[in-house]
Tab-separated table of C-alpha atoms in Angstrom:
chain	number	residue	atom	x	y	z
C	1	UNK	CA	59.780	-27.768	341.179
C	2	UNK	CA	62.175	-25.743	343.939
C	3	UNK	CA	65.178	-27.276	341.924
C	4	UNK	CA	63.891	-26.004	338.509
C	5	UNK	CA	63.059	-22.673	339.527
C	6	UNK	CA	66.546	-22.071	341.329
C	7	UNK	CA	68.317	-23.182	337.849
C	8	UNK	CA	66.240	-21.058	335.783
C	9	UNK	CA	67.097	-17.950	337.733
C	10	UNK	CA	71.017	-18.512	337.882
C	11	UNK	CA	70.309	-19.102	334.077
C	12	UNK	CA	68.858	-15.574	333.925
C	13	UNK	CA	71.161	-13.918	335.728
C	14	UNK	CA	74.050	-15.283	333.406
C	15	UNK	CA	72.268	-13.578	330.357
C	16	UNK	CA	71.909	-10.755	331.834
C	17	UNK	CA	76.131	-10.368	332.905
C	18	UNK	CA	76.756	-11.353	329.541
C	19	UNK	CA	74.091	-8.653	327.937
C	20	UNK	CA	75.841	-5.924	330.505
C	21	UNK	CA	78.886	-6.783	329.132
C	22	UNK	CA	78.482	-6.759	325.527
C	23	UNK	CA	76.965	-3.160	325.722
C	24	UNK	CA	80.039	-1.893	327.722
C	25	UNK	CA	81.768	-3.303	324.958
C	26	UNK	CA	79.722	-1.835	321.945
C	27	UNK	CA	80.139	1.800	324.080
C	28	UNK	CA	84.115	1.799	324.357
C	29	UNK	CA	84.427	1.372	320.455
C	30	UNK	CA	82.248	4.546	319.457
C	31	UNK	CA	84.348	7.223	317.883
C	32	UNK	CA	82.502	10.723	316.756
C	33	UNK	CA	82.560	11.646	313.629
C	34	UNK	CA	85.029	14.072	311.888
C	35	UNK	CA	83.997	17.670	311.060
C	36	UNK	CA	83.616	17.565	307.072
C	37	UNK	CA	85.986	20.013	305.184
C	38	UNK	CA	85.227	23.524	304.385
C	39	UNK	CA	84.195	24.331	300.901
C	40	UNK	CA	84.708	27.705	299.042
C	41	UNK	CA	82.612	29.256	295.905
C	42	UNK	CA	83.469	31.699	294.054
C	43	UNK	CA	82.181	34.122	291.491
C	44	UNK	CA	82.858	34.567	289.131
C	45	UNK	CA	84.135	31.569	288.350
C	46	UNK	CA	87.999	30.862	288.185
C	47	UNK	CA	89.354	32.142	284.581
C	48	UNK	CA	86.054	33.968	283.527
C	49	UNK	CA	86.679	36.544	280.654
C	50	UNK	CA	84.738	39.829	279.837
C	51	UNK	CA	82.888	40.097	283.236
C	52	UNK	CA	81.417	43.323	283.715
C	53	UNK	CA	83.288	45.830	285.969
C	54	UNK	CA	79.574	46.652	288.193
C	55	UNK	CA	79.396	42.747	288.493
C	56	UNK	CA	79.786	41.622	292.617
C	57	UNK	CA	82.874	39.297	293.080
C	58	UNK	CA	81.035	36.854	295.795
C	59	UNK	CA	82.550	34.682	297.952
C	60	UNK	CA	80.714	31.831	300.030
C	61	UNK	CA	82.180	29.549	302.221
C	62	UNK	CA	80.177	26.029	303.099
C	63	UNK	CA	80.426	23.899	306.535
C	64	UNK	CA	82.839	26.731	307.808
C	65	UNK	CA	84.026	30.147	308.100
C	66	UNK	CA	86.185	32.636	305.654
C	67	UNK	CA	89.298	34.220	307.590
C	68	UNK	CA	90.133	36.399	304.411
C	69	UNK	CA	89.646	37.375	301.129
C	70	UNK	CA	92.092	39.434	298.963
C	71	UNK	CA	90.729	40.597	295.216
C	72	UNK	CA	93.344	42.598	294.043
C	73	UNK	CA	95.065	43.761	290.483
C	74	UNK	CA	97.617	45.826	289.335
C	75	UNK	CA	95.252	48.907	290.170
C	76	UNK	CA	95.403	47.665	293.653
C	77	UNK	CA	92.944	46.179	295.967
C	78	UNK	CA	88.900	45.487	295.272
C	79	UNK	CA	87.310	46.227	298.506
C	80	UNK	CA	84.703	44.251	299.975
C	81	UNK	CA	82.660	43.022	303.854
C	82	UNK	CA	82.539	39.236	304.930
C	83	UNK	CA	79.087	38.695	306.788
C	84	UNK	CA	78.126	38.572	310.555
C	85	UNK	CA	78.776	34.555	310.282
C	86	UNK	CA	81.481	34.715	308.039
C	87	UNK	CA	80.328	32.650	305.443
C	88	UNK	CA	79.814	35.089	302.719
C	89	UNK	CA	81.828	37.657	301.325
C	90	UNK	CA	80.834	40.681	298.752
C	91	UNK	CA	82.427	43.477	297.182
C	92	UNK	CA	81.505	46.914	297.898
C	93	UNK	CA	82.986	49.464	294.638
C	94	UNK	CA	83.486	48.663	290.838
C	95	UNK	CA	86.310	47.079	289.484
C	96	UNK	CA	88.676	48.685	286.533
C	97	UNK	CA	87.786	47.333	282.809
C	98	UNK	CA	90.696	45.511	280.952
C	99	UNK	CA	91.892	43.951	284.110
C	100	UNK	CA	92.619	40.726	285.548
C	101	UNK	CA	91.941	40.226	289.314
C	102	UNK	CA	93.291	37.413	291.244
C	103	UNK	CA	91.020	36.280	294.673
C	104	UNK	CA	93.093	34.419	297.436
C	105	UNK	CA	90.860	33.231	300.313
C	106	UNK	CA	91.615	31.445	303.497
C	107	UNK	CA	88.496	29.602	305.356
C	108	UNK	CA	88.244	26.843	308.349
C	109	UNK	CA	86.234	24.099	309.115
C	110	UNK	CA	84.517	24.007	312.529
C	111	UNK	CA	87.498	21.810	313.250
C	112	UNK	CA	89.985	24.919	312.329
C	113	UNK	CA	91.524	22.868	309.230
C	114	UNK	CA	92.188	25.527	306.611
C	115	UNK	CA	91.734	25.637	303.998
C	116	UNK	CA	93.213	28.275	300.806
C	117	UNK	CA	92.042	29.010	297.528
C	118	UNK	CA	93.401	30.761	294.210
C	119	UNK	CA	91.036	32.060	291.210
C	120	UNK	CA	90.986	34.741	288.857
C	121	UNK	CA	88.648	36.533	286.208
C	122	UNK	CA	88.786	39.337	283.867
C	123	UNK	CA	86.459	42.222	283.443
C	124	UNK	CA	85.357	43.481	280.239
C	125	UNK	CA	87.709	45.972	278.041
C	126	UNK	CA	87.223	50.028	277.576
C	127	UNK	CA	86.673	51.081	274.338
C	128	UNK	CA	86.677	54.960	275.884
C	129	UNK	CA	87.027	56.810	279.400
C	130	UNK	CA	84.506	59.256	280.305
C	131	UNK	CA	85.902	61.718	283.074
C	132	UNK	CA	84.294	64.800	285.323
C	133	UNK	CA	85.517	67.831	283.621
C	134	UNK	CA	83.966	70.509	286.370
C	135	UNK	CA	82.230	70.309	289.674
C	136	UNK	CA	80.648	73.179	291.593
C	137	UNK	CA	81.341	74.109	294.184
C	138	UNK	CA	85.259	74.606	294.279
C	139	UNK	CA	87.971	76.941	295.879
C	140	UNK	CA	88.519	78.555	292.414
C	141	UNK	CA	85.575	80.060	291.665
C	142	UNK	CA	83.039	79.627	294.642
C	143	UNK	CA	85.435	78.898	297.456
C	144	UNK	CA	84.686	75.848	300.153
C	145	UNK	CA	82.151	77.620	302.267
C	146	UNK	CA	78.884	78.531	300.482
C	147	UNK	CA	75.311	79.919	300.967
C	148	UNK	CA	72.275	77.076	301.890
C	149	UNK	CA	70.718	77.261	298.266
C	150	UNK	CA	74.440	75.846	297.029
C	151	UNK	CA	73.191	72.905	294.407
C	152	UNK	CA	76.566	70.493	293.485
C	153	UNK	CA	77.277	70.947	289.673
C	154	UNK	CA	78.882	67.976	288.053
C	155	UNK	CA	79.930	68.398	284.083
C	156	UNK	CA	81.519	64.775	282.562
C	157	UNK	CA	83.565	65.163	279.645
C	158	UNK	CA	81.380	62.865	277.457
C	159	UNK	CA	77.856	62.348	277.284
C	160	UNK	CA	76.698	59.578	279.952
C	161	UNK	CA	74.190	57.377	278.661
C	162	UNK	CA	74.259	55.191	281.355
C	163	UNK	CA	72.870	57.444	283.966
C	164	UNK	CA	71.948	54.552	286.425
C	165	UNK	CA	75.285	53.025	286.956
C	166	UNK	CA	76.944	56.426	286.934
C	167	UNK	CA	73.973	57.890	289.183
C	168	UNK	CA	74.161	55.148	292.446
C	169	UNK	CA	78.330	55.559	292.598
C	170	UNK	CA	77.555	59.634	293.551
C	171	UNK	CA	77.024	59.648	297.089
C	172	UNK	CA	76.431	62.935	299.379
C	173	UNK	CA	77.615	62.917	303.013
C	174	UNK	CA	76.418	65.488	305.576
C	175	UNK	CA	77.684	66.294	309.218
C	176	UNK	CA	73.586	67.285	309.520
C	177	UNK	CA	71.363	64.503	307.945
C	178	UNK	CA	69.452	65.907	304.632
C	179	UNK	CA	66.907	64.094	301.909
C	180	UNK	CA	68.013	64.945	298.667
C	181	UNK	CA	68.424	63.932	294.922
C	182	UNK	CA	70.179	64.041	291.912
C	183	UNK	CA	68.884	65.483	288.891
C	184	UNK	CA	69.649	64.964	285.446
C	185	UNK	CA	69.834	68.147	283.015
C	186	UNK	CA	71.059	66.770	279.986
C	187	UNK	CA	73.525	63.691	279.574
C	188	UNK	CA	76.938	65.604	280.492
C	189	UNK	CA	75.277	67.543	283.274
C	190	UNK	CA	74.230	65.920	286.886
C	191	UNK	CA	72.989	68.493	289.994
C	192	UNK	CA	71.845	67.581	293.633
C	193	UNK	CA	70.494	69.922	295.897
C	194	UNK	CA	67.945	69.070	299.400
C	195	UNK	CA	64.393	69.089	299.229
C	196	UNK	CA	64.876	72.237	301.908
C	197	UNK	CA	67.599	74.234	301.984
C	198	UNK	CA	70.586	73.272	303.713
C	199	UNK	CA	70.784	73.481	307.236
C	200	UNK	CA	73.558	76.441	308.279
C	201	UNK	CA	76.966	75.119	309.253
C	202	UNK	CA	76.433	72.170	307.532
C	203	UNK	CA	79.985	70.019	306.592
C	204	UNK	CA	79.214	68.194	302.965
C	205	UNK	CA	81.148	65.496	301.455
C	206	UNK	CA	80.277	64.374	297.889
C	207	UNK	CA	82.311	61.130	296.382
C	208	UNK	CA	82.372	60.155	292.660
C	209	UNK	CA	83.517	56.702	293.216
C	210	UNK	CA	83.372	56.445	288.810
C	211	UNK	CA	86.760	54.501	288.142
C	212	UNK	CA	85.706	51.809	285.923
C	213	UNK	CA	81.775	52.695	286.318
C	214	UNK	CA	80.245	52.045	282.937
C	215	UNK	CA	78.936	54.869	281.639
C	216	UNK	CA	77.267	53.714	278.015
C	217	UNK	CA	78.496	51.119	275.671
C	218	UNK	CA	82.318	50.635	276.163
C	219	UNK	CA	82.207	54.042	277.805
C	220	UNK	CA	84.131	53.283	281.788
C	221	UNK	CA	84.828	56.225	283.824
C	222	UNK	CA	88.536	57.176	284.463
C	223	UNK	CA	89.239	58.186	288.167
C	224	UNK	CA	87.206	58.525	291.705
C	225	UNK	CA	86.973	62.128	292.921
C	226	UNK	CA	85.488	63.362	296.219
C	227	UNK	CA	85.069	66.868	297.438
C	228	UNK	CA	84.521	68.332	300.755
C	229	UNK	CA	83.066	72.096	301.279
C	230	UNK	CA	81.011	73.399	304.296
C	231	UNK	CA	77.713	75.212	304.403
C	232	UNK	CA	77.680	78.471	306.068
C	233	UNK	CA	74.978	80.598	307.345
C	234	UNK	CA	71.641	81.385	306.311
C	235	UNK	CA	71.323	84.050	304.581
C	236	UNK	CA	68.182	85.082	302.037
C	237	UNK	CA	67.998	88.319	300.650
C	238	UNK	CA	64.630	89.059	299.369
C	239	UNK	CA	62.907	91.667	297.614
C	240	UNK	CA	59.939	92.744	295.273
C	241	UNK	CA	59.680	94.925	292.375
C	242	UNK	CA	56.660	96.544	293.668
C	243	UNK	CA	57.874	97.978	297.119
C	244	UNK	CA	61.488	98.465	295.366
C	245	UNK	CA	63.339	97.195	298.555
C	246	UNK	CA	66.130	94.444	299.309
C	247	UNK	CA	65.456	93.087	302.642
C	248	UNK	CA	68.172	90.471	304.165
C	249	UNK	CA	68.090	87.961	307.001
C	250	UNK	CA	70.751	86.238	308.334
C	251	UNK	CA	69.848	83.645	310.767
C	252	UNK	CA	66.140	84.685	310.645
C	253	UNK	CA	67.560	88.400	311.950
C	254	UNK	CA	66.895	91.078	309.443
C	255	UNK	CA	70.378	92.443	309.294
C	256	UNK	CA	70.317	94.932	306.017
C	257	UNK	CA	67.754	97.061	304.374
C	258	UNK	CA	68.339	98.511	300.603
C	259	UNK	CA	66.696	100.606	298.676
C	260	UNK	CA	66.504	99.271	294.718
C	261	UNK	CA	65.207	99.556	291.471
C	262	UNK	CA	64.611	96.559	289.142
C	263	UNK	CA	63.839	96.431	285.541
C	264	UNK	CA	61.775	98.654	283.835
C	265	UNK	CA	60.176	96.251	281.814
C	266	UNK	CA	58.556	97.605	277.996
C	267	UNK	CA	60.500	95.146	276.150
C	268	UNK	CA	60.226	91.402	277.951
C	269	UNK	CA	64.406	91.725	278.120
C	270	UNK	CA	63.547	94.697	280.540
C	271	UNK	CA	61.956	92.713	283.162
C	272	UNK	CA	64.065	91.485	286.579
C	273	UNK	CA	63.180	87.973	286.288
C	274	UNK	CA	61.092	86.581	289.734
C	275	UNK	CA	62.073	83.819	291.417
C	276	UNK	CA	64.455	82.276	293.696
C	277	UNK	CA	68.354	82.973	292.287
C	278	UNK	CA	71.102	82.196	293.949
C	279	UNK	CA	74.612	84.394	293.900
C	280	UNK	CA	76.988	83.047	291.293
C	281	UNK	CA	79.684	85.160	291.429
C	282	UNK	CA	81.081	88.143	293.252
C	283	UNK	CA	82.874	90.696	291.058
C	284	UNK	CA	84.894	93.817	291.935
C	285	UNK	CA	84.663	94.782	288.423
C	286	UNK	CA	82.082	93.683	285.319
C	287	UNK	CA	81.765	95.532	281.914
C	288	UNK	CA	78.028	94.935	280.366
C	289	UNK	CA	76.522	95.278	277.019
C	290	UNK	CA	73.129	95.701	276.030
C	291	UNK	CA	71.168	91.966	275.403
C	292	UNK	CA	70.605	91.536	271.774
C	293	UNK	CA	71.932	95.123	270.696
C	294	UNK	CA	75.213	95.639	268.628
C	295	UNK	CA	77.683	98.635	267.981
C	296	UNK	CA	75.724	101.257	266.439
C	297	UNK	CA	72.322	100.127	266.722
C	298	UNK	CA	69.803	101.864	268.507
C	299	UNK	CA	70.006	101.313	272.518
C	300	UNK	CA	73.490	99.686	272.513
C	301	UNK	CA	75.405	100.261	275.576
C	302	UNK	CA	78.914	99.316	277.123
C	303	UNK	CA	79.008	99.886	280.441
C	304	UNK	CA	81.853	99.216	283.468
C	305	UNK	CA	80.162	98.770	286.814
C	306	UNK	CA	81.381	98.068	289.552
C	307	UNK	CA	80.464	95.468	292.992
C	308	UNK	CA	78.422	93.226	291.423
C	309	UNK	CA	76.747	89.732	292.450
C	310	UNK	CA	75.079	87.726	289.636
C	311	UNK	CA	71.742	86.247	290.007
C	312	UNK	CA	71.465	84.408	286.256
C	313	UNK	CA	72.764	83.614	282.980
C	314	UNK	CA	70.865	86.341	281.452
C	315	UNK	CA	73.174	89.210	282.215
C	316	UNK	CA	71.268	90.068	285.699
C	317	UNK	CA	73.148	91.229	288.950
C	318	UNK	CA	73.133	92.767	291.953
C	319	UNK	CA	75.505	95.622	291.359
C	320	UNK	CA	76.249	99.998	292.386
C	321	UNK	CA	74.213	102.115	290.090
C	322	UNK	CA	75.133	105.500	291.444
C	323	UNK	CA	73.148	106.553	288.101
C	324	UNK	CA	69.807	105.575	289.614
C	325	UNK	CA	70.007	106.095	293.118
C	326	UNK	CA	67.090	108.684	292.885
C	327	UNK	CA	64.500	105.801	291.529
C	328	UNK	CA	66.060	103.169	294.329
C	329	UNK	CA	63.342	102.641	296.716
C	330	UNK	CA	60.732	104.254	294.625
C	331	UNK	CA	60.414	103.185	290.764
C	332	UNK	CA	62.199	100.211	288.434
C	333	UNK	CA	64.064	101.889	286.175
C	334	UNK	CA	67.109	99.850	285.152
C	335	UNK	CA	67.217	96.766	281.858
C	336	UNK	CA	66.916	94.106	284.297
C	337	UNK	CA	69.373	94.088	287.125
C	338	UNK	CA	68.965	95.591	290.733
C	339	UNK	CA	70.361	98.569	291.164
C	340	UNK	CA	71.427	99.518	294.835
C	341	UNK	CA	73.485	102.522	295.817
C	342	UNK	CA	77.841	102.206	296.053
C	343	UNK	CA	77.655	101.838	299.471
C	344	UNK	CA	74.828	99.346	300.076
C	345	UNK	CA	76.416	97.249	296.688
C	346	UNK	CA	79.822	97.085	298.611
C	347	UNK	CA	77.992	96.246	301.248
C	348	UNK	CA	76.309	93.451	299.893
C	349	UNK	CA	79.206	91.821	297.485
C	350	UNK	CA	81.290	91.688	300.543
C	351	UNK	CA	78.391	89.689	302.902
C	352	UNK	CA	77.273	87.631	300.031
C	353	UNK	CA	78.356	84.087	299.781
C	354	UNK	CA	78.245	81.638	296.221
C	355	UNK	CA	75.207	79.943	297.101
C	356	UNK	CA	73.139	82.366	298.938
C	357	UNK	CA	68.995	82.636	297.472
C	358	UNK	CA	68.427	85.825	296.569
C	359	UNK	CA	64.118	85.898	295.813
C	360	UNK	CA	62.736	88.495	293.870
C	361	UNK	CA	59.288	88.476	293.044
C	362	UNK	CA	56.178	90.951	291.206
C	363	UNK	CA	57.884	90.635	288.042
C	364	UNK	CA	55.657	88.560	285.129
C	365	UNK	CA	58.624	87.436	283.900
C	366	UNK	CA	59.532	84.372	285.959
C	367	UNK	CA	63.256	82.753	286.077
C	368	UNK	CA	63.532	79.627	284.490
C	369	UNK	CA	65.402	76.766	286.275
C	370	UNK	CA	67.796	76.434	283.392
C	371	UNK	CA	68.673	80.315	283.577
C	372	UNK	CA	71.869	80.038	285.865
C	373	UNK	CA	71.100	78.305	288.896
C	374	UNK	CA	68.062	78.086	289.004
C	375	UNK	CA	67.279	75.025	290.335
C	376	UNK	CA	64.937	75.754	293.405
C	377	UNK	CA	62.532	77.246	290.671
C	378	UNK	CA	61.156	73.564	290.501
C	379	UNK	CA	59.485	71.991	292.958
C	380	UNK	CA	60.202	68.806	294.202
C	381	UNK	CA	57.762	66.145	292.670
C	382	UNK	CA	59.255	68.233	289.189
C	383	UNK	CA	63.094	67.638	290.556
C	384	UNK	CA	62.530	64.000	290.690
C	385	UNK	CA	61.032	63.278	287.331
C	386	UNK	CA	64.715	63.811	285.995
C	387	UNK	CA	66.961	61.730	288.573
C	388	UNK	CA	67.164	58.153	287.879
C	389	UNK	CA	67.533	56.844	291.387
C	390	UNK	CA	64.734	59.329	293.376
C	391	UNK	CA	65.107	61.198	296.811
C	392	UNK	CA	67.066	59.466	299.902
C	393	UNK	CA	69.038	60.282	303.345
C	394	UNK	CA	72.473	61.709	303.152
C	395	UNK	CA	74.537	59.518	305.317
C	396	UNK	CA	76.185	61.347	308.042
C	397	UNK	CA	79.520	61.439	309.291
């Protein structure tokens, strides 16, 4: 029995060297396995035709990374931001109608084997341009520093149909953050102003990114524009037609009292419309004519005047009426406007910036918001109805 048992064991213990060493064996032949080549997507796809110019050009890289991606045309480059892991990339603005836009990208595996790629597409053609004819404010006629009521103005050149896509490529920049909106008057006219006031000393950029933005059926817009301007102080003038005096505060310091007479009323022309105005335009010199009354009728009048800042689009102002200064601070005798005395109108035309509220109230006959610039007479649920995007954040710079 001794015998067997020793034989069995040195049995067992040559099965196990030989098990040992066909493991080893097994081990030393293992290799790992490659890392599997990068693939890149694109859209839209290589060769596409009539793609819309609002479309995003997307680029997605799978089992690796993008190192670039160039979109670019004869109009120059597409812009565009690859993601934190660098496996997607997206354009950021519009691309120009009637144009073909090649996209070269370069990606890696996790192995760094790289990988390029070649496509193109072509975005739908422009039966018509649509362009901003006019935007407020300006250095022509406002100047670049402006009062805190200061709405921007655009006017387009053709009516905009597609007030969405036009709408989200306006964007308003502020040095001091502000909630605003745009608002939509009529389908060649686009405003913003704040929900408040803007705050004094205020640096505003607005940017019409538009080039090749639709804007209604075949309609594309033309060009980008951007505008910078600067809010000054704050300065509201107030007054009432009952106590018949201009009162106004710069900075929250009353820095200015004037005597005045509004409107006289009778005839609903007569009244000094109430409401918040803002100053439109400062002129040395303005000749006015009676509303409604011609040559030879009954209660026509020409008249030159002189230092005058206008409050609406219905012949009101600010202005010297050394004719009245006897009523100023005690009765409303003039067709509408406010008369102050020379001194206190020179006065005011040269401390008055384009922008700048000037509130009268006691009158019945209230300003409407389409009379000039009137656009703080509507509060702010009303503002909204007419913007197609509602109220956000400027961004800040």
């Amino acid at each position: 029995m001794g015998h067997l048992a020793h034989g069995s064991a040195a049995l067992i213990a040559v099965s196990l060297l030989a098990a040992c060493t066909a493991t080893t064996a097994t081990r030393q032949t293992v290799k790992p396995a490659a890392a599997p080549d990068v693939s890149v997507a694109v859209t839209p796809r290589d060769r596409t035709g009539d793609v819309p110019t609002d479309e995003t050009v997307i680029v997605a890289a799978d089992a690796g990374t993008l190192k670039s991606v160039h979109v670019t045309s004869d109009h120059g480059r597409l812009p565009g931001v690859i993601s934190d892991d660098g496996t997607r990339w997206r354009s950021n603005q519009t691309a120009r109608p009637g144009t073909t836009y090649t996209v070269r990208t370069v990606a890696v595996n996790a192995e760094g084997k790289r990988k390029e790629s070649t496509s193109t597409f072509t975005t739908v053609k422009a039966k018509d341009t649509f362009d901003i004819e006019y935007i407020t404010p300006n250095s022509n006629d406002t100047g670049l520093t402006v009062g805190i009521g200061m709405p921007i103005m655009i006017t387009f050149d053709k009516p905009v149909t597609d007030r969405v896509s036009v709408e989200r490529n306006l964007t308003v920049q502020s040095s001091k953050p502000v909630e605003g909106a745009w608002h939509w008057f009529d389908d060649r006219h686009v405003d913003y102003r704040p929900t408040e006031y803007w705050p004094a000393r205020t640096k505003v950029r607005v940017e019409a990114r538009l080039a090749g933005v639709r804007g209604g059926e075949g309609l594309y817009g033309k060009r980008d524009v951007r505008l910078d301007f600067r809010i000054g102080r704050a300065q509201i003038t107030r007054g009432t037609t009952q106590n018949h005096v201009l009162t106004v505060k710069r900075d929250g310091k009353v820095i200015r009292t004037m005597p005045m007479s509004a409107g006289q009323g009778g005839a609903w022309k007569f009244y000094t419309t109430s409401g918040i105005h803002l100053a439109m335009s400062r002129e040395n010199v303005t000749v006015m004519t009676s509303p409604g009354i011609g040559p030879g009728e009954p209660g026509y009048y020409q008249l030159t005047v002189y230092d005058t800042v206008r409050i609406s689009n219905s012949g009101e102002y600010v202005h010297s009426a050394p004719w009245s200064v006897g009523a100023q601070g005690n009765s409303n005798v003039s067709h509408g406007c406010v008369n102050v005395s020379p001194e206190n109108a020179k006065w005011f035309l040269d401390n008055t910036l384009i922008g700048d509220p000037i509130i009268i109230t006691g009158s019945p006959r209230v300003l409407e918001p389409t009379n000039g610039w009137g656009h703080w007479q509507e509060n702010w649920k009303e503002w909204l109805k007419w913007s197609s995007l509602k109220d956000g954040p400027t961004t800040t710079f």
